[in-house]
Amino acid sequence: MKKKSDITIGEYLKISFWAIKISWSISKSATIFSLLCEILRSLRGIVDTYVVAKLIDILLGMISNDGAKVADLIPFLLILLAVDIFFSGVSELRGYAARTMRRLSSSYLNKMEYEKINYLRVQTLEYPHVANALQKVNDWLGIVTDVGNSVVRIIAAFVKIFVTGVIILKVVPLVIPLILATSVVFYLQRRYFFKKEFDWNTNDEHLTRRRRANWMAGELSDPKTVGEVSITGAYKFLDKKFTDFFNYYNSGLVKIAKQDSVSGFLVSILSNVVIFVGYIQVFQLFLAKTITLGNTTFYMGAVSSFYDAVETFFAEFVAYRDFVLKAKDVYAFFKFEPVISDGEYKLPRLDTPANIELKNISFHYPNNDIEILKDFSLSIKSGEKVAIVGENGAGKSTLVKLLARIYDPQEGEILINGKDLKEIKIDDWYKNLGVLFQDFNFYGELDAKENVYIGKSMKPMDMQKVKEAAESADADAFIEKYPEKYDTVMSERFKGGIQP
């Protein structure tokens, strides 16, 4: 049986290309600079060591020369200065690319998310597996760009392995397999604890309970619900449920972190021993007068850099695997298709209200098998005014949502002028529909005119029509009393705004 944390090579490639494509769409220049600068930055240590090593040999040569002057060192010092300036520029360019990507990615990814949510529509989002996937998107959407960054660091580490490996292969070849073997142990240790933490985070029970706990936190921090929470005395109850869950949840994460740190320390001891063996080999060459003191310094640096590159490669690959596993859930969400498909029939704007007929409708919500409507039929003639009366839970609001095609019935059909509602393009139907739900949307971040306009925002705003709509709803008079009239923001949480 395939485990949740299993992932194929094909999935690695598919998700990686998807993530890199997103980074490329966010900023092409930042993506290119990140790759080039990361590769160059990874080589700075070995380049600096090489320049210093040559400088040491030159200094030793000057000591034996009575006529040596400091001026003789100036060309080499200028080279060292030029190297430092070059890599400082690389570092700044890399920082610029990282800041650019970070600043642009937030709004880009947010737009990706809300576009997908609107595309899927309510009925799809209410399925538990989709709701859980959306929770993972909220948790890990930012990881999408981390996948691309991790790929860049892996490439840079590989280049560094190749360069430093070629250098030490000539003088201390024995140390290469030792370092590789030690790094495999390091990789397995890191992979084990990354997987353990990932499984703890993505456990279905934990995920569901975390969603519920976060919902409670929202109710305890939302000004709209704080009043009722205080009046009913629900604060302590909700606070306890939230605290109890996260005490349990976080204690598990802390336990994993402790085990990871202890085992990581033991692996690092082994790593230091291997590097020490490499140093001994280099010292033997120096004592045998095979290499100079400067070259000794260089090869010691090369051994250290090779180990650092191999360790970084494996560490980044573990992190990359973790990023891809999390991005896999995000990727899966963006591949969902709506359970309600749009129709093909273009409904014109109607001059008179449509004839509406519901024939043998049966409906239950996606996450519940209890039928709200069963074999229900209703006919509403053009222009007819109908009031639907019933007790709470009888299906009045549900009936309106079916007519608005927020949901589709499991059985039966809804006819609009004899045409099945499922065959009509949704946006065309909405142009002929006006709905005010019991739990209607109110946009506190918008001003008064925008709150009126948003009801029919397909066309450019016409202030005259906005005022006419407000007048027809008996809203114009009190809007005109607001401090900024129609330009007043509809929430006291913004400067100059008011609570309607």
Tab-separated table of C-alpha atoms in Angstrom, residues 152-334:
chain	number	residue	atom	x	y	z
A	152	VAL	CA	18.940	26.113	-6.888
A	153	ARG	CA	20.888	25.271	-3.704
A	154	ILE	CA	21.152	21.599	-4.720
A	155	ILE	CA	22.595	22.598	-8.104
A	156	ALA	CA	25.065	24.968	-6.416
A	157	ALA	CA	26.133	22.266	-3.949
A	158	PHE	CA	26.650	19.801	-6.799
A	159	VAL	CA	28.881	22.270	-8.647
A	160	LYS	CA	30.900	22.787	-5.466
A	161	ILE	CA	31.222	18.996	-4.972
A	162	PHE	CA	32.523	18.623	-8.497
A	163	VAL	CA	35.064	21.472	-8.243
A	164	THR	CA	36.429	20.544	-4.791
A	165	GLY	CA	36.305	16.818	-5.605
A	166	VAL	CA	38.548	17.328	-8.650
A	167	ILE	CA	41.005	19.285	-6.452
A	168	ILE	CA	41.377	16.721	-3.635
A	169	LEU	CA	41.241	13.705	-5.968
A	170	LYS	CA	44.840	14.449	-6.965
A	171	VAL	CA	46.276	14.542	-3.441
A	172	VAL	CA	43.960	12.781	-0.927
A	173	PRO	CA	41.660	10.486	-2.933
A	174	LEU	CA	41.017	8.193	0.052
A	175	VAL	CA	39.068	10.882	1.879
A	176	ILE	CA	36.422	11.136	-0.862
A	177	PRO	CA	34.680	7.767	-0.225
A	178	LEU	CA	34.937	8.335	3.553
A	179	ILE	CA	33.199	11.689	3.289
A	180	LEU	CA	30.554	10.292	0.946
A	181	ALA	CA	29.861	7.374	3.321
A	182	THR	CA	29.567	9.710	6.316
A	183	SER	CA	27.277	12.015	4.373
A	184	VAL	CA	24.964	9.107	3.553
A	185	VAL	CA	24.611	8.482	7.307
A	186	PHE	CA	23.899	12.204	7.752
A	187	TYR	CA	21.311	12.078	4.953
A	188	LEU	CA	19.505	9.059	6.424
A	189	GLN	CA	19.401	10.702	9.853
A	190	ARG	CA	18.008	13.959	8.508
A	191	ARG	CA	15.545	12.168	6.239
A	192	TYR	CA	14.223	10.031	9.096
A	193	PHE	CA	13.390	13.009	11.299
A	194	PHE	CA	12.047	15.156	8.460
A	195	LYS	CA	9.688	12.291	7.593
A	196	LYS	CA	8.720	11.845	11.230
A	197	GLU	CA	7.857	15.534	11.566
A	198	PHE	CA	6.028	15.542	8.231
A	199	ASP	CA	3.910	12.542	9.213
A	200	TRP	CA	3.068	14.216	12.524
A	201	ASN	CA	2.003	17.406	10.727
A	202	THR	CA	-0.039	15.705	8.018
A	203	ASN	CA	-1.747	13.040	10.121
A	204	ASP	CA	-5.431	13.251	9.088
A	205	GLU	CA	-6.612	13.414	12.694
A	206	HIS	CA	-4.117	16.157	13.537
A	207	LEU	CA	-5.011	18.087	10.411
A	208	THR	CA	-8.742	18.009	11.170
A	209	ARG	CA	-8.243	18.904	14.836
A	210	ARG	CA	-5.848	21.706	13.863
A	211	ARG	CA	-8.450	23.140	11.490
A	212	ARG	CA	-11.003	23.095	14.309
A	213	ALA	CA	-8.548	24.660	16.771
A	214	ASN	CA	-7.633	27.412	14.307
A	215	TRP	CA	-11.327	28.045	13.768
A	216	MET	CA	-11.744	28.468	17.529
A	217	ALA	CA	-8.808	30.896	17.572
A	218	GLY	CA	-10.534	32.877	14.841
A	219	GLU	CA	-13.756	33.073	16.874
A	220	LEU	CA	-11.792	34.190	19.935
A	221	SER	CA	-9.973	36.926	18.013
A	222	ASP	CA	-12.625	38.162	15.567
A	223	PRO	CA	-14.210	41.427	16.808
A	224	LYS	CA	-17.501	40.289	15.252
A	225	THR	CA	-17.747	37.229	17.503
A	226	VAL	CA	-15.878	38.359	20.633
A	227	GLY	CA	-18.996	40.028	22.052
A	228	GLU	CA	-21.161	36.923	21.907
A	229	VAL	CA	-18.286	34.756	23.186
A	230	SER	CA	-17.986	37.002	26.253
A	231	ILE	CA	-21.734	37.158	26.913
A	232	THR	CA	-22.229	33.400	26.704
A	233	GLY	CA	-19.117	32.639	28.772
A	234	ALA	CA	-17.700	30.516	25.965
A	235	TYR	CA	-14.198	31.985	26.202
A	236	LYS	CA	-12.797	29.531	28.783
A	237	PHE	CA	-14.331	26.532	27.033
A	238	LEU	CA	-12.965	27.447	23.605
A	239	ASP	CA	-9.622	28.573	25.040
A	240	LYS	CA	-9.196	25.247	26.862
A	241	LYS	CA	-9.956	23.198	23.748
A	242	PHE	CA	-7.503	25.295	21.712
A	243	THR	CA	-4.772	25.147	24.381
A	244	ASP	CA	-5.191	21.428	25.098
A	245	PHE	CA	-4.829	20.495	21.445
A	246	PHE	CA	-1.764	22.632	20.758
A	247	ASN	CA	-0.096	21.513	24.020
A	248	TYR	CA	-0.415	17.940	22.771
A	249	TYR	CA	0.442	18.804	19.162
A	250	ASN	CA	3.474	20.998	19.938
A	251	SER	CA	4.835	18.551	22.540
A	252	GLY	CA	5.065	15.948	19.780
A	253	LEU	CA	6.996	18.366	17.552
A	254	VAL	CA	9.360	19.296	20.413
A	255	LYS	CA	10.034	15.605	21.154
A	256	ILE	CA	10.947	14.987	17.511
A	257	ALA	CA	13.208	18.075	17.503
A	258	LYS	CA	15.081	16.831	20.607
A	259	GLN	CA	15.678	13.392	19.096
A	260	ASP	CA	16.822	15.032	15.860
A	261	SER	CA	19.321	17.282	17.679
A	262	VAL	CA	20.874	14.454	19.752
A	263	SER	CA	21.300	12.081	16.805
A	264	GLY	CA	22.537	14.976	14.640
A	265	PHE	CA	25.246	15.736	17.207
A	266	LEU	CA	26.439	12.113	17.155
A	267	VAL	CA	26.618	12.161	13.351
A	268	SER	CA	28.595	15.432	13.467
A	269	ILE	CA	31.231	13.743	15.678
A	270	LEU	CA	31.709	11.103	12.990
A	271	SER	CA	31.966	13.843	10.368
A	272	ASN	CA	34.682	15.670	12.299
A	273	VAL	CA	36.696	12.452	12.618
A	274	VAL	CA	36.564	11.926	8.829
A	275	ILE	CA	37.720	15.514	8.160
A	276	PHE	CA	40.528	14.974	10.709
A	277	VAL	CA	41.666	11.895	8.725
A	278	GLY	CA	41.749	14.062	5.596
A	279	TYR	CA	43.884	16.667	7.369
A	280	ILE	CA	46.358	13.978	8.460
A	281	GLN	CA	46.792	12.883	4.853
A	282	VAL	CA	47.471	16.475	3.804
A	283	PHE	CA	50.007	16.923	6.655
A	284	GLN	CA	51.818	13.752	5.556
A	285	LEU	CA	52.287	15.254	2.096
A	286	PHE	CA	53.598	18.480	3.633
A	287	LEU	CA	56.044	16.665	5.927
A	288	ALA	CA	57.231	14.647	2.944
A	289	LYS	CA	57.879	18.013	1.266
A	290	THR	CA	55.564	17.051	-1.583
A	291	ILE	CA	53.496	20.226	-1.216
A	292	THR	CA	54.171	23.756	0.058
A	293	LEU	CA	52.727	25.312	3.201
A	294	GLY	CA	50.403	27.374	1.037
A	295	ASN	CA	49.199	24.266	-0.795
A	296	THR	CA	48.742	22.557	2.577
A	297	THR	CA	46.419	25.353	3.597
A	298	PHE	CA	44.614	25.112	0.250
A	299	TYR	CA	44.117	21.346	0.362
A	300	MET	CA	42.917	21.481	3.980
A	301	GLY	CA	40.389	24.053	2.865
A	302	ALA	CA	39.463	21.873	-0.127
A	303	VAL	CA	38.812	18.837	2.118
A	304	SER	CA	36.640	20.934	4.417
A	305	SER	CA	34.831	22.523	1.456
A	306	PHE	CA	34.233	19.122	-0.159
A	307	TYR	CA	32.684	17.760	3.014
A	308	ASP	CA	30.642	20.934	3.454
A	309	ALA	CA	29.403	20.671	-0.151
A	310	VAL	CA	28.423	16.996	0.199
A	311	GLU	CA	26.692	17.633	3.521
A	312	THR	CA	24.890	20.651	2.079
A	313	PHE	CA	23.816	18.600	-0.941
A	314	PHE	CA	22.267	15.875	1.208
A	315	ALA	CA	20.791	18.349	3.695
A	316	GLU	CA	19.216	20.318	0.865
A	317	PHE	CA	17.934	17.140	-0.724
A	318	VAL	CA	16.217	16.192	2.551
A	319	ALA	CA	14.753	19.694	2.785
A	320	TYR	CA	13.822	19.525	-0.903
A	321	ARG	CA	12.034	16.228	-0.300
A	322	ASP	CA	10.132	17.799	2.594
A	323	PHE	CA	9.227	20.829	0.469
A	324	VAL	CA	8.045	18.630	-2.399
A	325	LEU	CA	5.948	16.452	-0.067
A	326	LYS	CA	4.198	19.555	1.228
A	327	ALA	CA	4.008	21.184	-2.191
A	328	LYS	CA	2.461	17.927	-3.453
A	329	ASP	CA	-0.670	18.658	-1.401
A	330	VAL	CA	-0.701	22.246	-2.650
A	331	TYR	CA	-0.192	21.015	-6.216
A	332	ALA	CA	-3.056	18.518	-5.787
A	333	PHE	CA	-5.397	21.314	-4.670
A	334	PHE	CA	-4.600	23.384	-7.749
